[in-house]
Amino acid sequence: MYSELLQKYPSLKEIRKFPKSGQKQVYLVHIDDFGNVMLKVTDSMNERVQREIQIVTENDIPNVPKILKYETFQDGGDTKYYSLEEYIEGQTLTELLKENTLTFSDKVNLLETLLTIEVCLEKIKVVHRDIKPDNIICDTKGTFHLIDFGIARALDLTSLTMTGISMGPHTPGYGAPELFQYEKRKIDNRADLFSIGVVAYEAFLGKHPFKTGKEESLSEIWYETKTVMPQDYSISGDPEGMLMAFIQMLLQKQVSKRPASAQQAKNWFDTIKGTLEM
């Protein structure tokens, strides 16, 4: 552990060290003044790290962990950056889907939470661009949280992705076609609605809408995401099929065929929710 941080926080105790990702090292630690928190140490303060901190600290986004503190420190003569982030105790959606323990009500709550977050992101003109089960945590009370704004795009700020590249930041299988084809002018919150559709399909139907697990390359996943329309299924608790139709609408390949806005999607979902057998 870093000596200057130990001097600054004498009560700091490392609970868990996560694998390093790029220039970022993440720990779960305990500090008496904060309790259990996520400690994130970055070798350099690049624009993406700055953008992530700016988005989270300057906006009150529901169900998104708060950044409690961030500043520089010295490590062997090198200047590094750290942040303390609210720790959400629970399991990732990836883990819960593997255990198959979510109830129908849990899944409805998941979808409603993601749409509510997206309405807020739309108001502040931010696109998350990486909504996926790994970035969703269900806490011990059953509340879902969205994490990791590392590749988020602020639509009213200068893009950090080089113009002219063939592919934009995303996770294959969850990113909308306009993200991996990187059609900048088409990227808005409807890209996140597509990702929410993928997550909802997985949650309610127990399978990914595009990936089978037998793909031999990312190109296959991109091709299937761009061309395959997921099959309709009957969802128990959705007697009129309106929920399935809504998920399919989110998964439309063409941006213009998805709901026109996150708010419109949330309004439609609120209507559909009254038809569900909870």
PDB file of C-alpha atoms in Angstrom:
ATOM      1  CA  MET A   1       0.000   0.000   0.000  1.00  0.00           C
ATOM      2  CA  TYR A   2       1.146   3.564  -0.695  1.00  0.00           C
ATOM      3  CA  SER A   3       3.017   5.152   2.232  1.00  0.00           C
ATOM      4  CA  GLU A   4       1.657   8.674   1.710  1.00  0.00           C
ATOM      5  CA  LEU A   5      -1.925   7.420   1.747  1.00  0.00           C
ATOM      6  CA  LEU A   6      -1.197   5.463   4.928  1.00  0.00           C
ATOM      7  CA  GLN A   7       0.149   8.656   6.495  1.00  0.00           C
ATOM      8  CA  LYS A   8      -2.920  10.578   5.369  1.00  0.00           C
ATOM      9  CA  TYR A   9      -5.303   7.856   6.548  1.00  0.00           C
ATOM     10  CA  PRO A  10      -3.632   6.018   9.487  1.00  0.00           C
ATOM     11  CA  SER A  11      -6.685   3.768   9.878  1.00  0.00           C
ATOM     12  CA  LEU A  12      -6.555   2.605   6.246  1.00  0.00           C
ATOM     13  CA  LYS A  13      -6.743  -1.184   5.953  1.00  0.00           C
ATOM     14  CA  GLU A  14      -6.718  -3.078   2.673  1.00  0.00           C
ATOM     15  CA  ILE A  15      -9.565  -5.596   2.414  1.00  0.00           C
ATOM     16  CA  ARG A  16      -9.222  -6.635  -1.207  1.00  0.00           C
ATOM     17  CA  LYS A  17      -7.000  -5.768  -4.162  1.00  0.00           C
ATOM     18  CA  PHE A  18      -8.510  -6.090  -7.618  1.00  0.00           C
ATOM     19  CA  PRO A  19      -6.529  -6.867 -10.803  1.00  0.00           C
ATOM     20  CA  LYS A  20      -4.980  -3.748 -12.310  1.00  0.00           C
ATOM     21  CA  SER A  21      -6.755  -2.363 -15.369  1.00  0.00           C
ATOM     22  CA  GLY A  22      -4.615  -0.124 -17.548  1.00  0.00           C
ATOM     23  CA  GLN A  23      -3.282   2.684 -15.375  1.00  0.00           C
ATOM     24  CA  LYS A  24      -5.902   2.142 -12.656  1.00  0.00           C
ATOM     25  CA  GLN A  25      -5.485   0.044  -9.516  1.00  0.00           C
ATOM     26  CA  VAL A  26      -8.604  -0.556  -7.413  1.00  0.00           C
ATOM     27  CA  TYR A  27      -8.849  -1.643  -3.782  1.00  0.00           C
ATOM     28  CA  LEU A  28     -11.622  -2.239  -1.295  1.00  0.00           C
ATOM     29  CA  VAL A  29     -10.380  -0.603   1.897  1.00  0.00           C
ATOM     30  CA  HIS A  30     -11.591   0.463   5.322  1.00  0.00           C
ATOM     31  CA  ILE A  31     -10.966   3.981   6.632  1.00  0.00           C
ATOM     32  CA  ASP A  32     -12.503   4.900   9.965  1.00  0.00           C
ATOM     33  CA  ASP A  33     -13.799   8.270   8.729  1.00  0.00           C
ATOM     34  CA  PHE A  34     -15.499   6.694   5.694  1.00  0.00           C
ATOM     35  CA  GLY A  35     -16.101   3.044   6.525  1.00  0.00           C
ATOM     36  CA  ASN A  36     -15.610   0.559   3.685  1.00  0.00           C
ATOM     37  CA  VAL A  37     -14.860   2.426   0.444  1.00  0.00           C
ATOM     38  CA  MET A  38     -13.426   1.782  -2.996  1.00  0.00           C
ATOM     39  CA  LEU A  39      -9.936   3.264  -3.377  1.00  0.00           C
ATOM     40  CA  LYS A  40      -8.961   3.920  -6.985  1.00  0.00           C
ATOM     41  CA  VAL A  41      -5.362   4.905  -7.774  1.00  0.00           C
ATOM     42  CA  THR A  42      -4.443   6.206 -11.216  1.00  0.00           C
ATOM     43  CA  ASP A  43      -0.907   6.676 -12.532  1.00  0.00           C
ATOM     44  CA  SER A  44      -1.859   9.815 -14.449  1.00  0.00           C
ATOM     45  CA  MET A  45      -4.877  12.072 -14.553  1.00  0.00           C
ATOM     46  CA  ASN A  46      -5.898  11.612 -18.174  1.00  0.00           C
ATOM     47  CA  GLU A  47      -8.940  13.275 -19.668  1.00  0.00           C
ATOM     48  CA  ARG A  48     -11.154  10.199 -19.312  1.00  0.00           C
ATOM     49  CA  VAL A  49     -10.479   9.949 -15.570  1.00  0.00           C
ATOM     50  CA  GLN A  50     -11.173  13.668 -15.225  1.00  0.00           C
ATOM     51  CA  ARG A  51     -14.386  13.302 -17.213  1.00  0.00           C
ATOM     52  CA  GLU A  52     -15.599  10.378 -15.066  1.00  0.00           C
ATOM     53  CA  ILE A  53     -14.950  12.316 -11.843  1.00  0.00           C
ATOM     54  CA  GLN A  54     -16.625  15.416 -13.272  1.00  0.00           C
ATOM     55  CA  ILE A  55     -19.759  13.551 -14.343  1.00  0.00           C
ATOM     56  CA  VAL A  56     -20.233  11.789 -10.998  1.00  0.00           C
ATOM     57  CA  THR A  57     -19.295  14.629  -8.639  1.00  0.00           C
ATOM     58  CA  GLU A  58     -21.125  17.460 -10.405  1.00  0.00           C
ATOM     59  CA  ASN A  59     -24.423  15.601 -10.758  1.00  0.00           C
ATOM     60  CA  ASP A  60     -26.750  13.868  -8.336  1.00  0.00           C
ATOM     61  CA  ILE A  61     -27.382  10.697 -10.346  1.00  0.00           C
ATOM     62  CA  PRO A  62     -29.681   8.190  -8.593  1.00  0.00           C
ATOM     63  CA  ASN A  63     -28.309   4.702  -7.874  1.00  0.00           C
ATOM     64  CA  VAL A  64     -24.762   5.659  -8.860  1.00  0.00           C
ATOM     65  CA  PRO A  65     -21.991   5.410  -6.191  1.00  0.00           C
ATOM     66  CA  LYS A  66     -20.771   8.810  -4.991  1.00  0.00           C
ATOM     67  CA  ILE A  67     -17.131   9.920  -5.206  1.00  0.00           C
ATOM     68  CA  LEU A  68     -16.311  11.008  -1.659  1.00  0.00           C
ATOM     69  CA  LYS A  69     -12.829  12.466  -2.204  1.00  0.00           C
ATOM     70  CA  TYR A  70     -10.191  12.795  -4.929  1.00  0.00           C
ATOM     71  CA  GLU A  71      -6.754  14.419  -4.995  1.00  0.00           C
ATOM     72  CA  THR A  72      -3.072  13.842  -5.793  1.00  0.00           C
ATOM     73  CA  PHE A  73      -0.396  12.116  -3.725  1.00  0.00           C
ATOM     74  CA  GLN A  74       3.290  11.275  -4.097  1.00  0.00           C
ATOM     75  CA  ASP A  75       4.537   7.737  -4.647  1.00  0.00           C
ATOM     76  CA  GLY A  76       8.311   7.356  -4.938  1.00  0.00           C
ATOM     77  CA  GLY A  77       8.662  10.759  -6.516  1.00  0.00           C
ATOM     78  CA  ASP A  78       5.791  10.200  -8.945  1.00  0.00           C
ATOM     79  CA  THR A  79       2.550  12.143  -8.733  1.00  0.00           C
ATOM     80  CA  LYS A  80      -0.473   9.869  -8.684  1.00  0.00           C
ATOM     81  CA  TYR A  81      -4.172  10.397  -8.200  1.00  0.00           C
ATOM     82  CA  TYR A  82      -6.593   8.673  -5.917  1.00  0.00           C
ATOM     83  CA  SER A  83     -10.314   8.748  -5.344  1.00  0.00           C
ATOM     84  CA  LEU A  84     -12.480   7.310  -2.597  1.00  0.00           C
ATOM     85  CA  GLU A  85     -15.781   6.032  -3.898  1.00  0.00           C
ATOM     86  CA  GLU A  86     -18.865   4.810  -2.074  1.00  0.00           C
ATOM     87  CA  TYR A  87     -18.767   1.024  -1.691  1.00  0.00           C
ATOM     88  CA  ILE A  88     -21.894  -0.905  -2.644  1.00  0.00           C
ATOM     89  CA  GLU A  89     -21.958  -4.209  -0.790  1.00  0.00           C
ATOM     90  CA  GLY A  90     -23.653  -6.864  -2.854  1.00  0.00           C
ATOM     91  CA  GLN A  91     -23.288  -8.896  -6.047  1.00  0.00           C
ATOM     92  CA  THR A  92     -22.892  -7.965  -9.678  1.00  0.00           C
ATOM     93  CA  LEU A  93     -25.763  -8.734 -12.007  1.00  0.00           C
ATOM     94  CA  THR A  94     -23.392 -11.137 -13.793  1.00  0.00           C
ATOM     95  CA  GLU A  95     -23.158 -13.215 -10.602  1.00  0.00           C
ATOM     96  CA  LEU A  96     -26.903 -13.076  -9.974  1.00  0.00           C
ATOM     97  CA  LEU A  97     -27.740 -14.183 -13.519  1.00  0.00           C
ATOM     98  CA  LYS A  98     -25.415 -17.173 -13.131  1.00  0.00           C
ATOM     99  CA  GLU A  99     -27.132 -18.105  -9.851  1.00  0.00           C
ATOM    100  CA  ASN A 100     -30.576 -17.593 -11.429  1.00  0.00           C
ATOM    101  CA  THR A 101     -31.962 -16.259  -8.148  1.00  0.00           C
ATOM    102  CA  LEU A 102     -33.736 -13.102  -9.332  1.00  0.00           C
ATOM    103  CA  THR A 103     -37.526 -13.067  -9.042  1.00  0.00           C
ATOM    104  CA  PHE A 104     -39.787 -11.549 -11.688  1.00  0.00           C
ATOM    105  CA  SER A 105     -40.278  -8.569  -9.384  1.00  0.00           C
ATOM    106  CA  ASP A 106     -36.483  -8.187  -9.056  1.00  0.00           C
ATOM    107  CA  LYS A 107     -36.139  -8.105 -12.831  1.00  0.00           C
ATOM    108  CA  VAL A 108     -38.872  -5.505 -13.209  1.00  0.00           C
ATOM    109  CA  ASN A 109     -37.111  -3.440 -10.533  1.00  0.00           C
ATOM    110  CA  LEU A 110     -33.824  -3.804 -12.428  1.00  0.00           C
ATOM    111  CA  LEU A 111     -35.332  -2.512 -15.669  1.00  0.00           C
ATOM    112  CA  GLU A 112     -37.155   0.317 -13.920  1.00  0.00           C
ATOM    113  CA  THR A 113     -33.955   1.376 -12.115  1.00  0.00           C
ATOM    114  CA  LEU A 114     -31.887   1.451 -15.310  1.00  0.00           C
ATOM    115  CA  LEU A 115     -34.531   3.512 -17.107  1.00  0.00           C
ATOM    116  CA  THR A 116     -34.747   5.930 -14.168  1.00  0.00           C
ATOM    117  CA  ILE A 117     -30.959   6.391 -14.199  1.00  0.00           C
ATOM    118  CA  GLU A 118     -31.046   6.904 -17.960  1.00  0.00           C
ATOM    119  CA  VAL A 119     -33.690   9.633 -17.687  1.00  0.00           C
ATOM    120  CA  CYS A 120     -31.324  11.488 -15.355  1.00  0.00           C
ATOM    121  CA  LEU A 121     -28.344  10.935 -17.660  1.00  0.00           C
ATOM    122  CA  GLU A 122     -30.382  12.242 -20.568  1.00  0.00           C
ATOM    123  CA  LYS A 123     -31.173  15.450 -18.657  1.00  0.00           C
ATOM    124  CA  ILE A 124     -27.483  16.113 -18.030  1.00  0.00           C
ATOM    125  CA  LYS A 125     -26.554  15.022 -21.590  1.00  0.00           C
ATOM    126  CA  VAL A 126     -24.409  12.035 -20.613  1.00  0.00           C
ATOM    127  CA  VAL A 127     -24.295   8.650 -22.359  1.00  0.00           C
ATOM    128  CA  HIS A 128     -22.832   5.856 -20.186  1.00  0.00           C
ATOM    129  CA  ARG A 129     -21.862   3.641 -23.176  1.00  0.00           C
ATOM    130  CA  ASP A 130     -21.027   0.604 -21.015  1.00  0.00           C
ATOM    131  CA  ILE A 131     -24.242  -0.630 -19.410  1.00  0.00           C
ATOM    132  CA  LYS A 132     -23.769  -4.365 -18.877  1.00  0.00           C
ATOM    133  CA  PRO A 133     -24.201  -6.931 -16.059  1.00  0.00           C
ATOM    134  CA  ASP A 134     -20.614  -6.472 -14.826  1.00  0.00           C
ATOM    135  CA  ASN A 135     -21.359  -2.777 -14.215  1.00  0.00           C
ATOM    136  CA  ILE A 136     -24.594  -3.334 -12.295  1.00  0.00           C
ATOM    137  CA  ILE A 137     -24.531  -4.185  -8.581  1.00  0.00           C
ATOM    138  CA  CYS A 138     -27.465  -5.356  -6.483  1.00  0.00           C
ATOM    139  CA  ASP A 139     -26.940  -4.386  -2.854  1.00  0.00           C
ATOM    140  CA  THR A 140     -27.981  -6.388   0.200  1.00  0.00           C
ATOM    141  CA  LYS A 141     -31.386  -4.653   0.235  1.00  0.00           C
ATOM    142  CA  GLY A 142     -32.152  -5.587  -3.371  1.00  0.00           C
ATOM    143  CA  THR A 143     -31.464  -2.137  -4.852  1.00  0.00           C
ATOM    144  CA  PHE A 144     -29.609  -1.973  -8.168  1.00  0.00           C
ATOM    145  CA  HIS A 145     -26.736   0.444  -8.828  1.00  0.00           C
ATOM    146  CA  LEU A 146     -24.887   1.402 -12.030  1.00  0.00           C
ATOM    147  CA  ILE A 147     -21.110   1.805 -11.801  1.00  0.00           C
ATOM    148  CA  ASP A 148     -18.095   2.708 -13.976  1.00  0.00           C
ATOM    149  CA  PHE A 149     -18.455   5.883 -16.011  1.00  0.00           C
ATOM    150  CA  GLY A 150     -14.959   5.392 -17.422  1.00  0.00           C
ATOM    151  CA  ILE A 151     -16.029   5.602 -21.076  1.00  0.00           C
ATOM    152  CA  ALA A 152     -19.076   7.821 -20.600  1.00  0.00           C
ATOM    153  CA  ARG A 153     -19.587  10.567 -23.145  1.00  0.00           C
ATOM    154  CA  ALA A 154     -20.752  14.053 -22.212  1.00  0.00           C
ATOM    155  CA  LEU A 155     -22.681  15.190 -25.278  1.00  0.00           C
ATOM    156  CA  ASP A 156     -22.204  18.901 -24.585  1.00  0.00           C
ATOM    157  CA  LEU A 157     -18.417  18.578 -24.128  1.00  0.00           C
ATOM    158  CA  THR A 158     -15.671  17.856 -26.643  1.00  0.00           C
ATOM    159  CA  SER A 159     -15.483  14.166 -27.551  1.00  0.00           C
ATOM    160  CA  LEU A 160     -12.406  12.387 -26.160  1.00  0.00           C
ATOM    161  CA  THR A 161     -12.442   9.760 -28.911  1.00  0.00           C
ATOM    162  CA  MET A 162     -10.422  10.597 -31.996  1.00  0.00           C
ATOM    163  CA  THR A 163     -12.523  11.574 -34.995  1.00  0.00           C
ATOM    164  CA  GLY A 164     -12.154   9.204 -37.927  1.00  0.00           C
ATOM    165  CA  ILE A 165     -11.544   6.017 -35.976  1.00  0.00           C
ATOM    166  CA  SER A 166     -13.486   2.980 -37.162  1.00  0.00           C
ATOM    167  CA  MET A 167     -14.832   1.923 -33.762  1.00  0.00           C
ATOM    168  CA  GLY A 168     -15.869   3.736 -30.588  1.00  0.00           C
ATOM    169  CA  PRO A 169     -15.577   2.647 -26.924  1.00  0.00           C
ATOM    170  CA  HIS A 170     -18.071  -0.068 -25.935  1.00  0.00           C
ATOM    171  CA  THR A 171     -18.360  -3.694 -24.778  1.00  0.00           C
ATOM    172  CA  PRO A 172     -19.071  -6.083 -27.683  1.00  0.00           C
ATOM    173  CA  GLY A 173     -22.496  -7.673 -27.316  1.00  0.00           C
ATOM    174  CA  TYR A 174     -23.862  -4.764 -25.270  1.00  0.00           C
ATOM    175  CA  GLY A 175     -22.894  -1.731 -27.335  1.00  0.00           C
ATOM    176  CA  ALA A 176     -25.418  -0.477 -29.877  1.00  0.00           C
ATOM    177  CA  PRO A 177     -24.474  -0.694 -33.583  1.00  0.00           C
ATOM    178  CA  GLU A 178     -23.850   3.051 -33.769  1.00  0.00           C
ATOM    179  CA  LEU A 179     -21.196   2.689 -31.048  1.00  0.00           C
ATOM    180  CA  PHE A 180     -19.052   0.040 -32.705  1.00  0.00           C
ATOM    181  CA  GLN A 181     -19.629   1.497 -36.158  1.00  0.00           C
ATOM    182  CA  TYR A 182     -18.833   4.819 -34.470  1.00  0.00           C
ATOM    183  CA  GLU A 183     -21.390   7.043 -36.117  1.00  0.00           C
ATOM    184  CA  LYS A 184     -20.787  10.001 -33.792  1.00  0.00           C
ATOM    185  CA  ARG A 185     -23.716  12.071 -35.001  1.00  0.00           C
ATOM    186  CA  LYS A 186     -26.131   9.242 -34.127  1.00  0.00           C
ATOM    187  CA  ILE A 187     -24.830   8.625 -30.600  1.00  0.00           C
ATOM    188  CA  ASP A 188     -27.145   9.795 -27.853  1.00  0.00           C
ATOM    189  CA  ASN A 189     -29.007   8.192 -24.949  1.00  0.00           C
ATOM    190  CA  ARG A 190     -30.761   5.811 -27.312  1.00  0.00           C
ATOM    191  CA  ALA A 191     -27.440   3.914 -27.424  1.00  0.00           C
ATOM    192  CA  ASP A 192     -27.828   3.282 -23.686  1.00  0.00           C
ATOM    193  CA  LEU A 193     -31.456   2.217 -24.251  1.00  0.00           C
ATOM    194  CA  PHE A 194     -30.139  -0.493 -26.585  1.00  0.00           C
ATOM    195  CA  SER A 195     -27.747  -1.733 -23.870  1.00  0.00           C
ATOM    196  CA  ILE A 196     -30.579  -1.684 -21.330  1.00  0.00           C
ATOM    197  CA  GLY A 197     -32.556  -3.823 -23.768  1.00  0.00           C
ATOM    198  CA  VAL A 198     -29.740  -6.380 -23.921  1.00  0.00           C
ATOM    199  CA  VAL A 199     -29.522  -6.516 -20.115  1.00  0.00           C
ATOM    200  CA  ALA A 200     -33.307  -6.837 -19.778  1.00  0.00           C
ATOM    201  CA  TYR A 201     -33.425  -9.644 -22.381  1.00  0.00           C
ATOM    202  CA  GLU A 202     -30.745 -11.543 -20.459  1.00  0.00           C
ATOM    203  CA  ALA A 203     -32.481 -11.007 -17.130  1.00  0.00           C
ATOM    204  CA  PHE A 204     -36.013 -11.965 -18.179  1.00  0.00           C
ATOM    205  CA  LEU A 205     -35.163 -14.731 -20.647  1.00  0.00           C
ATOM    206  CA  GLY A 206     -31.931 -16.171 -19.244  1.00  0.00           C
ATOM    207  CA  LYS A 207     -30.024 -15.880 -22.506  1.00  0.00           C
ATOM    208  CA  HIS A 208     -28.121 -13.237 -24.424  1.00  0.00           C
ATOM    209  CA  PRO A 209     -30.015 -11.856 -27.436  1.00  0.00           C
ATOM    210  CA  PHE A 210     -26.995 -12.060 -29.751  1.00  0.00           C
ATOM    211  CA  LYS A 211     -24.189 -14.116 -28.214  1.00  0.00           C
ATOM    212  CA  THR A 212     -24.316 -17.902 -27.966  1.00  0.00           C
ATOM    213  CA  GLY A 213     -20.877 -18.376 -26.424  1.00  0.00           C
ATOM    214  CA  LYS A 214     -19.667 -20.205 -29.523  1.00  0.00           C
ATOM    215  CA  GLU A 215     -18.406 -17.116 -31.331  1.00  0.00           C
ATOM    216  CA  GLU A 216     -14.788 -17.420 -32.438  1.00  0.00           C
ATOM    217  CA  SER A 217     -14.122 -13.703 -32.841  1.00  0.00           C
ATOM    218  CA  LEU A 218     -15.414 -10.271 -31.903  1.00  0.00           C
ATOM    219  CA  SER A 219     -16.342  -9.784 -35.536  1.00  0.00           C
ATOM    220  CA  GLU A 220     -19.018 -12.472 -35.161  1.00  0.00           C
ATOM    221  CA  ILE A 221     -20.498 -10.710 -32.142  1.00  0.00           C
ATOM    222  CA  TRP A 222     -20.536  -7.372 -33.962  1.00  0.00           C
ATOM    223  CA  TYR A 223     -22.121  -8.968 -37.020  1.00  0.00           C
ATOM    224  CA  GLU A 224     -24.844 -10.670 -34.974  1.00  0.00           C
ATOM    225  CA  THR A 225     -25.506  -7.520 -32.952  1.00  0.00           C
ATOM    226  CA  LYS A 226     -25.946  -5.605 -36.201  1.00  0.00           C
ATOM    227  CA  THR A 227     -28.043  -8.173 -38.065  1.00  0.00           C
ATOM    228  CA  VAL A 228     -29.822 -10.631 -35.732  1.00  0.00           C
ATOM    229  CA  MET A 229     -33.234  -9.675 -34.381  1.00  0.00           C
ATOM    230  CA  PRO A 230     -33.683 -11.569 -31.105  1.00  0.00           C
ATOM    231  CA  GLN A 231     -36.470 -14.121 -30.985  1.00  0.00           C
ATOM    232  CA  ASP A 232     -39.717 -13.298 -29.194  1.00  0.00           C
ATOM    233  CA  TYR A 233     -40.514 -15.399 -26.153  1.00  0.00           C
ATOM    234  CA  SER A 234     -43.372 -15.545 -23.702  1.00  0.00           C
ATOM    235  CA  ILE A 235     -42.339 -14.038 -20.364  1.00  0.00           C
ATOM    236  CA  SER A 236     -44.104 -15.402 -17.303  1.00  0.00           C
ATOM    237  CA  GLY A 237     -45.819 -12.446 -15.634  1.00  0.00           C
ATOM    238  CA  ASP A 238     -46.257 -10.607 -18.941  1.00  0.00           C
ATOM    239  CA  PRO A 239     -49.715 -11.873 -19.990  1.00  0.00           C
ATOM    240  CA  GLU A 240     -50.258  -9.331 -22.768  1.00  0.00           C
ATOM    241  CA  GLY A 241     -46.721  -9.569 -24.183  1.00  0.00           C
ATOM    242  CA  MET A 242     -46.198  -5.836 -23.760  1.00  0.00           C
ATOM    243  CA  LEU A 243     -42.964  -6.214 -21.806  1.00  0.00           C
ATOM    244  CA  MET A 244     -41.459  -8.447 -24.489  1.00  0.00           C
ATOM    245  CA  ALA A 245     -42.498  -5.971 -27.175  1.00  0.00           C
ATOM    246  CA  PHE A 246     -40.930  -3.130 -25.180  1.00  0.00           C
ATOM    247  CA  ILE A 247     -37.603  -4.975 -24.853  1.00  0.00           C
ATOM    248  CA  GLN A 248     -37.629  -5.679 -28.593  1.00  0.00           C
ATOM    249  CA  MET A 249     -38.207  -1.982 -29.219  1.00  0.00           C
ATOM    250  CA  LEU A 250     -35.119  -1.116 -27.175  1.00  0.00           C
ATOM    251  CA  LEU A 251     -33.125  -3.632 -29.232  1.00  0.00           C
ATOM    252  CA  GLN A 252     -33.921  -2.107 -32.616  1.00  0.00           C
ATOM    253  CA  LYS A 253     -30.818  -1.794 -34.808  1.00  0.00           C
ATOM    254  CA  GLN A 254     -31.812   1.571 -36.234  1.00  0.00           C
ATOM    255  CA  VAL A 255     -31.601   4.405 -33.736  1.00  0.00           C
ATOM    256  CA  SER A 256     -34.791   5.988 -35.084  1.00  0.00           C
ATOM    257  CA  LYS A 257     -36.841   2.853 -34.317  1.00  0.00           C
ATOM    258  CA  ARG A 258     -36.061   2.911 -30.596  1.00  0.00           C
ATOM    259  CA  PRO A 259     -37.984   5.193 -28.221  1.00  0.00           C
ATOM    260  CA  ALA A 260     -37.221   8.810 -29.102  1.00  0.00           C
ATOM    261  CA  SER A 261     -35.846   9.508 -25.620  1.00  0.00           C
ATOM    262  CA  ALA A 262     -35.139   7.878 -22.282  1.00  0.00           C
ATOM    263  CA  GLN A 263     -38.090   9.766 -20.816  1.00  0.00           C
ATOM    264  CA  GLN A 264     -40.413   8.361 -23.466  1.00  0.00           C
ATOM    265  CA  ALA A 265     -39.086   4.854 -22.794  1.00  0.00           C
ATOM    266  CA  LYS A 266     -39.672   5.304 -19.059  1.00  0.00           C
ATOM    267  CA  ASN A 267     -43.221   6.600 -19.674  1.00  0.00           C
ATOM    268  CA  TRP A 268     -44.028   3.582 -21.835  1.00  0.00           C
ATOM    269  CA  PHE A 269     -42.556   1.235 -19.241  1.00  0.00           C
ATOM    270  CA  ASP A 270     -44.674   2.851 -16.500  1.00  0.00           C
ATOM    271  CA  THR A 271     -47.779   2.049 -18.564  1.00  0.00           C
ATOM    272  CA  ILE A 272     -46.613  -1.509 -19.261  1.00  0.00           C
ATOM    273  CA  LYS A 273     -45.867  -2.121 -15.583  1.00  0.00           C
ATOM    274  CA  GLY A 274     -49.598  -1.908 -14.811  1.00  0.00           C
ATOM    275  CA  THR A 275     -50.212  -4.950 -17.051  1.00  0.00           C
ATOM    276  CA  LEU A 276     -47.645  -7.173 -15.347  1.00  0.00           C
ATOM    277  CA  GLU A 277     -48.487  -9.889 -12.845  1.00  0.00           C
ATOM    278  CA  MET A 278     -46.184  -9.020  -9.940  1.00  0.00           C
TER     279      MET A 278
END
